[in-house]
Amino acid sequence: MEKLINELHLVVEKGIQGTINIYRLPAYGILDIASDKKQYLINMRLYSTNLQAEEVSFETALVAGLAPDRGLYMPRALPVFSGEELDSMKNETYPEIAFQVLKKVLEGEIDEESLKGITYDAYNFAVPLEKVDDITYIMRLDRGPTASFKDFAARMMARLMQYYLMKGDRQITILTATSGDTGSAVAHAFYGLDSIKVIVLFPQNEVSERQRKQMTTLGKNITALSIDGKFDDCQAMVKQAFADDDLKHLNLSSANSINIGRLVPQSVYYFYAYLKLRKYPDELIVSIPSGNFGNMMGCVLAKNMGVPIKKILASVNENDEVPVFLESGKYSKIVPSKNCLSNAMNVGHPSNLARLVAIYGGEMDEKGNINRMPDMDKLREDIFSTSVTDLQTKTVMKEFFDEYGILIEPHGAVGIKGLRDYRELTKDKTLAVTLETAHPAKFPEEVRAVTGMEPELPESLQRTESGEEHVEPMGTDYATFKEYLEHRLE
Ligand SMILES: *Cc1c(COP(=O)(O)O)cnc(C)c1O
């Protein structure tokens, strides 16, 4: 960081000529850089939040996932969109907005035509903004192939990986252990891509029938292994394979949720919501149901890139380590994490927290120790975080259905309650968007119990319900798994 700051001072001192490109250096404010000096900032150099690794290119960070010092990769600077630039995208579709945003962020890292192809291929489904009342909208991110918002990030990461692998004429195999949802989003995201095989391990008796079918009915480059064991066994087998020198030649890779390729595309939700609902420089409030805080980090990036987000509401379930941290300045993880209704957010130590701390000028290691405090005042100014109980979650689901006739599932309900808490406290009537991160049909029991309604299956899930299953059963013995990989992937 020090070195970068020195370089930048140099650039600024040398004078600013020609077109001005504005970049924001997280935690160090905005800098105007002459276009001939741009190379100091763009080509997206990424640093590790642990600050002990080399800066790398986007391609390297994407393929590696985690930095060698176990930190998370962060862009050292971000382009800022002007008001005119934002307004000029107003009438575009979601894939076009994704293309425009990513083009600017990934300038020099990927050719425009390929990027355009990738965004249109990845985002071939609707992104509805549903009006609740004059100051409230729901953005439904649940229309992708697995009816989860994770489709957005996973599909983009998969295609970007494919792009770089094809260019280098390389092949990889993604190994992933899942307790249900992540595996299906990853499998669907990579489905049909030429350079990448996916092997998903799931615990035979711990996934629902619907979750299993989402992994087993794909075929092609996707293999589903049904493990006669628990999720921990699946994870142990995958970890051992990654660490096994005998398997190095198989180019095994993980599609980790901390990958920078999953983070950057998530800033697009906020450009999209803003462009459809506001005109520059009006402000917007967003409420984000959060677990590992990848989605919320996408929003922090969007805000840094010039989207006028007035307040980011990071709404969590009973795992309240982040609201407590914001309030007290003291961070302690919750071990083990609490089991709540919104089960995809049962996270006691969010994996993206180090990124949040970094962007506000602090330093947190992978264990959650803070070596340098972030700017807490600025953090509190930008982010409001509240914890929602299971009882409150159910109450909101019921009230929302009774009052507006709108069905939401537990994660979305946490977002709505977070917004309600914020409004009650501040009386702020600024237009707000709250995110629905999964389709209600993915949580039929919860929705039925609270509202008495049977959520209708979206088309994407209907297709998997009736598809033919391909699945290979396997025990928890590593040697068998290893032999399988060696034969299957040679
Ligand atoms: C993963 C997930 C979340 C949490 O998202 P993060 O980016 O981890 O904060 C919220 N809702 C649903 C339905 C999810 O699957």
Coordinates of C-alpha atoms and ligand atoms in Angstrom, one line a residue:
M1 CA 0.0 0.0 0.0
E2 CA 2.8 2.5 1.0
K3 CA 4.5 1.9 -2.3
L4 CA 1.3 2.5 -4.2
I5 CA 0.6 5.7 -2.4
N6 CA 4.1 6.9 -3.3
E7 CA 3.6 6.0 -6.9
L8 CA 0.3 7.9 -6.9
H9 CA 1.8 11.0 -5.4
L10 CA 4.4 10.9 -8.2
V11 CA 1.7 10.6 -10.8
V12 CA -0.3 13.5 -9.3
E13 CA 2.8 15.7 -8.9
K14 CA 3.8 15.2 -12.5
G15 CA 0.7 17.0 -13.5
I16 CA -2.6 16.1 -15.0
Q17 CA -3.1 16.4 -18.7
G18 CA -5.4 15.1 -21.3
T19 CA -8.5 13.2 -20.4
I20 CA -9.1 12.9 -16.7
N21 CA -10.0 9.5 -15.5
I22 CA -11.2 9.4 -12.0
Y23 CA -10.3 6.4 -9.8
R24 CA -11.1 5.8 -6.3
L25 CA -8.5 4.3 -4.1
P26 CA -10.5 2.6 -1.4
A27 CA -9.7 4.2 2.0
Y28 CA -7.6 7.0 0.4
G29 CA -10.3 9.0 -1.4
I30 CA -10.6 10.0 -5.0
L31 CA -7.7 10.8 -7.3
D32 CA -7.8 12.3 -10.7
I33 CA -5.3 10.7 -12.9
A34 CA -4.2 11.8 -16.4
S35 CA -4.9 9.1 -18.9
D36 CA -1.3 8.5 -19.8
K37 CA -0.6 7.7 -16.2
K38 CA -3.6 5.4 -15.9
Q39 CA -1.5 2.3 -16.0
Y40 CA -0.6 2.9 -12.4
L41 CA -4.1 2.2 -11.4
I42 CA -5.9 0.0 -13.9
N43 CA -5.2 -3.3 -15.4
M44 CA -6.9 -4.2 -12.2
R45 CA -4.0 -5.0 -9.9
L46 CA -5.2 -6.9 -6.8
Y47 CA -3.6 -7.0 -3.4
S48 CA -4.1 -9.5 -0.6
T49 CA -5.9 -8.4 2.5
N50 CA -3.1 -10.0 4.6
L51 CA -0.6 -7.7 2.8
Q52 CA 2.1 -10.5 2.6
A53 CA 1.6 -11.5 -1.0
E54 CA 2.5 -10.0 -4.4
E55 CA 0.0 -7.9 -6.2
V56 CA -1.5 -9.9 -9.1
S57 CA -3.5 -9.5 -12.3
F58 CA -7.2 -10.3 -12.4
E59 CA -6.6 -13.5 -14.3
T60 CA -4.2 -14.8 -11.6
A61 CA -6.5 -13.8 -8.7
L62 CA -9.4 -15.5 -10.5
V63 CA -7.7 -18.8 -11.1
A64 CA -6.0 -18.9 -7.7
G65 CA -9.0 -17.9 -5.6
L66 CA -7.2 -17.4 -2.3
A67 CA -3.9 -15.4 -2.1
P68 CA -0.8 -17.4 -1.1
D69 CA -0.7 -15.6 2.3
R70 CA -4.3 -16.8 2.9
G71 CA -5.7 -13.3 2.4
L72 CA -8.4 -12.2 0.0
Y73 CA -7.7 -10.4 -3.2
M74 CA -9.0 -6.8 -3.5
P75 CA -8.7 -4.4 -6.4
R76 CA -6.3 -1.6 -5.3
A77 CA -8.4 1.0 -7.2
L78 CA -11.8 1.2 -8.8
P79 CA -13.1 3.3 -11.7
V80 CA -15.7 5.9 -10.8
F81 CA -18.8 6.4 -13.0
S82 CA -19.9 10.0 -13.5
G83 CA -23.6 11.0 -13.2
E84 CA -23.8 11.3 -17.0
E85 CA -22.3 7.9 -17.5
L86 CA -24.8 6.4 -15.0
D87 CA -27.8 8.1 -16.6
S88 CA -26.7 7.0 -20.1
M89 CA -27.2 3.4 -19.1
K90 CA -30.8 4.0 -17.7
N91 CA -32.7 2.1 -20.5
E92 CA -30.4 -0.8 -20.8
T93 CA -31.1 -4.4 -19.9
Y94 CA -29.4 -6.3 -17.0
P95 CA -26.8 -8.0 -19.2
E96 CA -26.0 -4.8 -21.0
I97 CA -25.5 -2.9 -17.7
A98 CA -23.4 -5.8 -16.5
F99 CA -21.3 -5.5 -19.6
Q100 CA -20.9 -1.7 -19.3
V101 CA -19.9 -1.9 -15.6
L102 CA -17.5 -4.8 -16.0
K103 CA -16.0 -3.3 -19.1
K104 CA -14.8 -0.4 -17.1
V105 CA -13.6 -2.4 -14.2
L106 CA -11.8 -5.1 -16.3
E107 CA -10.4 -2.7 -18.8
G108 CA -7.3 -4.3 -20.4
E109 CA -8.1 -7.7 -18.8
I110 CA -10.5 -9.1 -21.4
D111 CA -11.5 -8.0 -24.9
E112 CA -14.9 -6.3 -25.2
E113 CA -16.5 -8.6 -27.6
S114 CA -15.8 -11.7 -25.4
L115 CA -17.0 -9.8 -22.3
K116 CA -20.2 -8.9 -24.0
G117 CA -20.8 -12.5 -25.1
I118 CA -20.1 -13.6 -21.5
T119 CA -22.5 -11.2 -19.8
Y120 CA -25.3 -11.9 -22.3
D121 CA -24.8 -15.7 -21.9
A122 CA -24.6 -15.5 -18.1
Y123 CA -27.6 -13.3 -17.6
N124 CA -30.3 -14.7 -19.8
F125 CA -33.0 -14.4 -17.1
A126 CA -35.3 -11.7 -15.7
V127 CA -34.4 -9.4 -12.8
P128 CA -37.8 -8.1 -11.6
L129 CA -38.1 -5.0 -9.4
E130 CA -41.4 -5.4 -7.6
K131 CA -43.1 -2.4 -6.2
V132 CA -44.3 -2.7 -2.6
D133 CA -45.2 0.9 -1.8
D134 CA -44.1 4.4 -2.9
I135 CA -40.8 4.1 -1.2
T136 CA -40.1 0.4 -1.2
Y137 CA -39.1 -2.1 -3.9
I138 CA -38.1 -5.7 -3.9
M139 CA -35.4 -6.8 -6.3
R140 CA -35.9 -10.4 -7.1
L141 CA -32.6 -12.1 -7.7
D142 CA -34.2 -15.5 -7.7
R143 CA -34.9 -16.2 -11.4
G144 CA -31.6 -17.9 -12.3
P145 CA -31.3 -21.6 -13.0
T146 CA -31.1 -22.6 -9.3
A147 CA -33.5 -19.9 -8.1
S148 CA -30.8 -18.4 -5.9
F149 CA -29.0 -15.1 -6.3
K150 CA -25.7 -17.1 -6.1
D151 CA -26.4 -17.9 -9.8
F152 CA -25.3 -14.3 -10.7
A153 CA -21.9 -14.5 -9.2
A154 CA -21.2 -18.2 -10.0
R155 CA -22.2 -17.9 -13.7
M156 CA -20.0 -14.9 -14.3
M157 CA -17.0 -16.4 -12.5
A158 CA -17.4 -19.7 -14.5
R159 CA -17.5 -17.9 -17.8
L160 CA -14.5 -15.7 -17.0
M161 CA -12.5 -18.7 -15.9
Q162 CA -13.5 -20.5 -19.1
Y163 CA -12.3 -17.4 -21.1
Y164 CA -8.8 -17.4 -19.6
L165 CA -8.5 -21.2 -19.7
M166 CA -9.4 -21.3 -23.4
K167 CA -7.0 -18.5 -24.2
G168 CA -4.2 -20.5 -22.5
D169 CA -5.5 -23.8 -23.9
R170 CA -5.8 -25.2 -20.4
Q171 CA -8.3 -27.4 -18.7
I172 CA -9.3 -27.6 -15.1
T173 CA -11.5 -29.7 -12.8
I174 CA -13.5 -28.0 -10.1
L175 CA -14.0 -30.1 -7.0
T176 CA -16.6 -29.0 -4.6
A177 CA -18.2 -30.4 -1.5
T178 CA -21.7 -29.2 -0.7
S179 CA -24.3 -29.5 1.9
G180 CA -26.9 -28.6 -0.7
D181 CA -27.2 -25.2 -2.3
T182 CA -23.7 -24.1 -3.2
G183 CA -23.1 -27.3 -5.1
S184 CA -26.1 -26.9 -7.3
A185 CA -25.3 -23.3 -8.1
V186 CA -21.7 -24.2 -9.0
A187 CA -22.8 -27.2 -11.1
H188 CA -25.3 -25.1 -13.0
A189 CA -22.9 -22.2 -13.4
F190 CA -20.3 -24.4 -15.1
Y191 CA -22.7 -26.6 -17.0
G192 CA -21.8 -27.0 -20.7
L193 CA -18.5 -25.1 -20.5
D194 CA -15.7 -26.9 -22.5
S195 CA -12.6 -26.3 -20.5
I196 CA -13.9 -27.1 -17.1
K197 CA -15.2 -30.4 -15.5
V198 CA -17.1 -30.2 -12.2
I199 CA -17.2 -33.0 -9.6
V200 CA -19.7 -32.3 -6.8
L201 CA -19.6 -34.4 -3.6
F202 CA -22.7 -34.4 -1.5
P203 CA -23.7 -36.3 1.7
Q204 CA -26.2 -38.9 0.5
N205 CA -28.6 -38.5 3.4
E206 CA -28.2 -34.8 4.2
V207 CA -29.5 -33.1 1.1
S208 CA -33.2 -32.7 0.1
E209 CA -34.5 -34.5 -2.9
R210 CA -34.8 -31.2 -4.7
Q211 CA -31.3 -30.2 -4.0
R212 CA -30.0 -33.6 -5.1
K213 CA -31.9 -33.4 -8.4
Q214 CA -30.4 -30.0 -9.1
M215 CA -26.9 -31.7 -9.0
T216 CA -27.7 -35.0 -10.6
T217 CA -29.9 -34.2 -13.6
L218 CA -27.3 -32.1 -15.4
G219 CA -24.9 -34.6 -16.9
K220 CA -22.4 -33.5 -19.5
N221 CA -19.3 -32.0 -17.8
I222 CA -21.0 -32.3 -14.3
T223 CA -20.5 -35.4 -12.2
A224 CA -22.4 -35.8 -8.9
L225 CA -20.9 -38.2 -6.3
S226 CA -23.3 -39.3 -3.6
I227 CA -21.1 -39.9 -0.5
D228 CA -22.2 -42.4 2.1
G229 CA -21.2 -40.0 4.9
K230 CA -21.6 -36.5 6.2
F231 CA -20.9 -33.1 4.7
D232 CA -17.6 -33.0 6.8
D233 CA -16.5 -36.2 5.1
C234 CA -17.1 -34.7 1.7
Q235 CA -15.2 -31.7 2.6
A236 CA -12.3 -33.7 4.0
M237 CA -12.0 -35.8 0.8
V238 CA -11.9 -32.6 -1.3
K239 CA -9.3 -31.0 0.9
Q240 CA -7.1 -34.0 0.8
A241 CA -7.3 -34.2 -3.0
F242 CA -6.2 -30.5 -3.2
A243 CA -3.3 -31.2 -1.0
D244 CA -2.3 -34.5 -2.7
D245 CA 0.9 -34.0 -4.8
D246 CA 0.0 -37.1 -6.9
L247 CA -3.0 -35.3 -8.3
K248 CA -1.2 -32.0 -9.2
H249 CA -1.3 -32.9 -12.9
L250 CA -5.1 -33.0 -12.8
N251 CA -5.3 -29.2 -12.3
L252 CA -7.8 -29.4 -9.5
S253 CA -9.4 -26.1 -8.6
S254 CA -12.1 -24.9 -6.2
A255 CA -15.0 -22.5 -7.1
N256 CA -14.6 -20.8 -3.8
S257 CA -17.1 -18.2 -2.6
I258 CA -14.3 -15.9 -1.8
N259 CA -13.1 -15.7 -5.4
I260 CA -12.8 -12.1 -6.7
G261 CA -14.6 -13.3 -9.8
R262 CA -17.7 -13.8 -7.7
L263 CA -17.4 -10.5 -5.9
V264 CA -17.1 -7.9 -8.8
P265 CA -20.1 -9.1 -10.7
Q266 CA -22.2 -8.6 -7.6
S267 CA -21.7 -4.8 -7.8
V268 CA -24.0 -4.9 -10.9
Y269 CA -27.2 -5.5 -8.8
Y270 CA -26.8 -2.0 -7.4
F271 CA -26.1 -0.2 -10.6
Y272 CA -29.2 -1.9 -12.1
A273 CA -31.5 -1.1 -9.2
Y274 CA -30.2 2.5 -9.1
L275 CA -30.6 3.0 -12.8
K276 CA -34.1 1.6 -13.0
L277 CA -35.4 3.5 -9.9
R278 CA -33.5 6.7 -9.6
K279 CA -32.0 9.6 -11.6
Y280 CA -28.6 11.0 -10.7
P281 CA -27.9 12.4 -8.1
D282 CA -30.9 11.0 -6.2
E283 CA -30.0 8.6 -3.5
L284 CA -31.0 5.0 -2.8
I285 CA -31.0 2.8 0.2
V286 CA -30.5 -1.0 -0.1
S287 CA -31.2 -3.8 2.4
I288 CA -29.1 -6.9 1.9
P289 CA -29.7 -10.2 3.6
S290 CA -26.2 -11.2 4.6
G291 CA -24.2 -14.2 5.7
N292 CA -20.7 -14.2 4.3
F293 CA -21.1 -10.6 3.1
G294 CA -20.1 -11.2 -0.5
N295 CA -23.3 -9.6 -1.7
M296 CA -22.9 -6.6 0.6
M297 CA -19.2 -6.2 -0.5
G298 CA -20.6 -6.0 -4.1
C299 CA -22.7 -3.0 -2.9
V300 CA -19.7 -1.4 -1.2
L301 CA -17.8 -1.7 -4.5
A302 CA -20.8 -0.1 -6.4
K303 CA -20.9 2.8 -3.9
N304 CA -17.1 3.3 -4.4
M305 CA -17.7 3.3 -8.1
G306 CA -20.1 6.3 -7.9
V307 CA -23.6 4.8 -7.4
P308 CA -25.3 7.1 -4.9
I309 CA -26.1 4.6 -2.2
K310 CA -27.2 6.5 0.8
K311 CA -27.0 3.7 3.3
I312 CA -26.2 0.0 3.0
L313 CA -28.4 -2.1 5.4
A314 CA -26.5 -5.3 6.2
S315 CA -29.4 -7.4 7.6
V316 CA -28.4 -10.6 9.4
N317 CA -30.1 -13.4 11.3
E318 CA -29.3 -14.3 14.9
N319 CA -25.6 -14.6 14.0
D320 CA -25.1 -11.0 15.0
E321 CA -21.3 -10.7 15.1
V322 CA -21.3 -7.9 12.5
P323 CA -23.9 -5.6 14.1
V324 CA -22.1 -6.1 17.4
F325 CA -18.8 -5.2 15.8
L326 CA -20.2 -2.0 14.2
E327 CA -21.7 -1.0 17.5
S328 CA -18.9 -1.8 19.9
G329 CA -15.8 -1.8 17.7
K330 CA -15.0 -5.3 19.1
Y331 CA -15.1 -8.3 16.9
S332 CA -15.7 -11.9 18.0
K333 CA -16.9 -14.7 15.9
I334 CA -19.8 -16.9 16.8
V335 CA -18.6 -20.5 17.2
P336 CA -20.5 -22.6 16.3
S337 CA -22.8 -20.5 14.3
K338 CA -26.4 -20.4 15.3
N339 CA -29.0 -22.4 13.3
C340 CA -31.6 -20.1 12.0
L341 CA -34.5 -20.3 9.5
S342 CA -32.5 -18.3 6.9
N343 CA -30.0 -21.1 6.8
A344 CA -27.8 -19.8 4.0
M345 CA -26.9 -17.0 6.4
N346 CA -25.9 -19.1 9.4
V347 CA -22.4 -17.7 9.4
G348 CA -20.5 -16.9 12.6
H349 CA -17.4 -15.5 10.9
P350 CA -18.2 -14.0 7.5
S351 CA -15.5 -14.8 5.0
N352 CA -15.7 -11.4 3.3
L353 CA -15.3 -9.4 6.5
A354 CA -11.5 -8.9 5.9
R355 CA -12.4 -7.2 2.6
L356 CA -14.8 -4.8 4.3
V357 CA -12.2 -4.0 7.0
A358 CA -9.6 -3.4 4.2
I359 CA -11.7 -1.1 2.2
Y360 CA -12.2 1.1 5.2
G361 CA -8.5 1.3 5.9
G362 CA -8.1 -1.6 8.4
E363 CA -6.5 -5.0 8.4
M364 CA -8.0 -8.2 9.5
D365 CA -6.4 -11.7 9.1
E366 CA -8.1 -14.9 8.1
K367 CA -8.7 -15.9 11.7
G368 CA -10.6 -12.6 12.4
N369 CA -7.9 -10.8 14.4
I370 CA -7.8 -7.1 13.6
N371 CA -4.3 -5.8 13.3
R372 CA -5.4 -2.3 12.4
M373 CA -8.8 -0.8 13.0
P374 CA -10.8 0.4 10.0
D375 CA -12.3 3.8 10.1
M376 CA -15.3 2.9 12.3
D377 CA -17.0 6.3 12.0
K378 CA -17.0 6.0 8.2
L379 CA -18.2 2.4 8.4
R380 CA -21.1 3.4 10.6
E381 CA -21.9 6.3 8.3
D382 CA -22.2 4.0 5.3
I383 CA -23.5 0.8 6.8
F384 CA -26.3 0.0 9.2
S385 CA -26.4 -3.6 10.4
T386 CA -29.2 -5.2 12.3
S387 CA -29.9 -8.7 13.6
V388 CA -33.3 -10.4 13.0
T389 CA -34.7 -13.3 15.1
D390 CA -36.4 -16.3 13.6
L391 CA -39.7 -15.2 15.2
Q392 CA -39.4 -11.7 13.6
T393 CA -38.5 -13.4 10.3
K394 CA -41.8 -15.4 10.4
T395 CA -43.8 -12.4 11.5
V396 CA -42.6 -10.4 8.5
M397 CA -43.2 -13.2 6.0
K398 CA -46.8 -13.4 7.3
E399 CA -47.4 -9.7 7.4
F400 CA -46.0 -9.2 4.0
F401 CA -48.3 -11.8 2.5
D402 CA -51.4 -10.5 4.4
E403 CA -50.7 -6.9 3.6
Y404 CA -49.4 -6.9 0.1
G405 CA -50.1 -10.5 -1.2
I406 CA -46.3 -10.9 -1.8
L407 CA -44.6 -14.2 -0.9
I408 CA -41.1 -14.0 0.4
E409 CA -38.8 -16.7 1.9
P410 CA -36.9 -16.3 5.1
H411 CA -33.7 -14.7 3.7
G412 CA -35.7 -12.0 1.9
A413 CA -37.7 -11.5 5.1
V414 CA -34.6 -10.7 7.1
G415 CA -33.8 -8.0 4.5
I416 CA -37.2 -6.5 4.9
K417 CA -37.1 -6.5 8.7
G418 CA -33.7 -4.8 8.5
L419 CA -35.2 -2.0 6.4
R420 CA -38.1 -1.6 8.8
D421 CA -35.8 -1.4 11.8
Y422 CA -33.7 1.3 10.0
R423 CA -36.8 3.3 9.1
E424 CA -38.2 3.1 12.6
L425 CA -34.9 4.4 14.1
T426 CA -34.1 7.1 11.6
K427 CA -37.5 8.1 10.1
D428 CA -35.6 8.1 6.8
K429 CA -38.1 8.0 3.9
T430 CA -35.5 7.7 1.1
L431 CA -36.5 5.2 -1.6
A432 CA -35.2 1.7 -0.7
V433 CA -34.7 -1.6 -2.4
T434 CA -34.6 -4.8 -0.4
L435 CA -33.2 -8.0 -2.0
E436 CA -35.0 -11.3 -2.3
T437 CA -32.0 -13.7 -2.6
A438 CA -33.9 -17.0 -3.2
H439 CA -37.2 -18.1 -4.6
P440 CA -39.9 -18.9 -2.1
A441 CA -40.3 -22.3 -3.7
K442 CA -36.9 -23.3 -2.4
F443 CA -38.3 -23.0 1.2
P444 CA -41.8 -24.5 0.7
E445 CA -42.2 -25.8 4.3
E446 CA -41.3 -22.5 5.9
V447 CA -43.5 -20.5 3.5
R448 CA -46.4 -22.9 3.9
A449 CA -46.2 -23.0 7.7
V450 CA -46.3 -19.2 8.0
T451 CA -48.6 -18.2 5.1
G452 CA -50.6 -21.3 4.3
M453 CA -49.6 -20.8 0.7
E454 CA -47.8 -23.3 -1.6
P455 CA -45.2 -21.3 -3.6
E456 CA -45.3 -22.1 -7.3
L457 CA -42.2 -23.8 -8.7
P458 CA -40.3 -21.6 -11.1
E459 CA -39.7 -23.0 -14.6
S460 CA -36.0 -23.7 -13.9
L461 CA -36.8 -25.9 -10.9
Q462 CA -39.7 -27.6 -12.7
R463 CA -37.3 -28.8 -15.4
T464 CA -34.9 -30.4 -12.8
E465 CA -37.8 -32.1 -11.0
S466 CA -38.5 -34.2 -14.0
G467 CA -35.0 -34.8 -15.3
E468 CA -33.1 -38.1 -15.4
E469 CA -30.6 -38.5 -12.5
H470 CA -27.0 -39.5 -13.0
V471 CA -25.2 -40.2 -9.8
E472 CA -22.3 -42.2 -8.6
P473 CA -22.4 -43.6 -5.1
M474 CA -19.1 -43.7 -3.1
G475 CA -17.9 -44.3 0.4
T476 CA -15.8 -41.9 2.5
D477 CA -12.5 -43.8 1.8
Y478 CA -9.9 -41.3 0.3
A479 CA -8.0 -44.0 -1.7
T480 CA -11.1 -45.0 -3.6
F481 CA -11.9 -41.3 -4.4
K482 CA -8.3 -40.7 -5.5
E483 CA -8.4 -43.7 -7.8
Y484 CA -11.6 -42.5 -9.2
L485 CA -10.2 -39.1 -10.0
E486 CA -7.1 -40.5 -11.6
H487 CA -9.1 -42.7 -13.9
R488 CA -11.9 -40.3 -14.6
L489 CA -9.7 -37.3 -15.4
E490 CA -6.7 -38.9 -17.2
Ligands
LIG1 C1 -25.7 -17.2 0.3 C2 -27.0 -16.6 0.6 C3 -27.2 -15.4 1.3 C4 -26.0 -14.6 1.9 O1 -25.2 -14.0 1.0 P1 -23.7 -13.6 1.3 O2 -23.2 -13.0 0.1 O3 -23.0 -14.8 1.8 O4 -23.9 -12.6 2.4 C5 -28.4 -14.8 1.5 N1 -29.5 -15.5 1.0 C6 -29.5 -16.6 0.3 C7 -30.7 -17.3 -0.2 C8 -28.2 -17.3 0.1 O5 -28.1 -18.4 -0.5

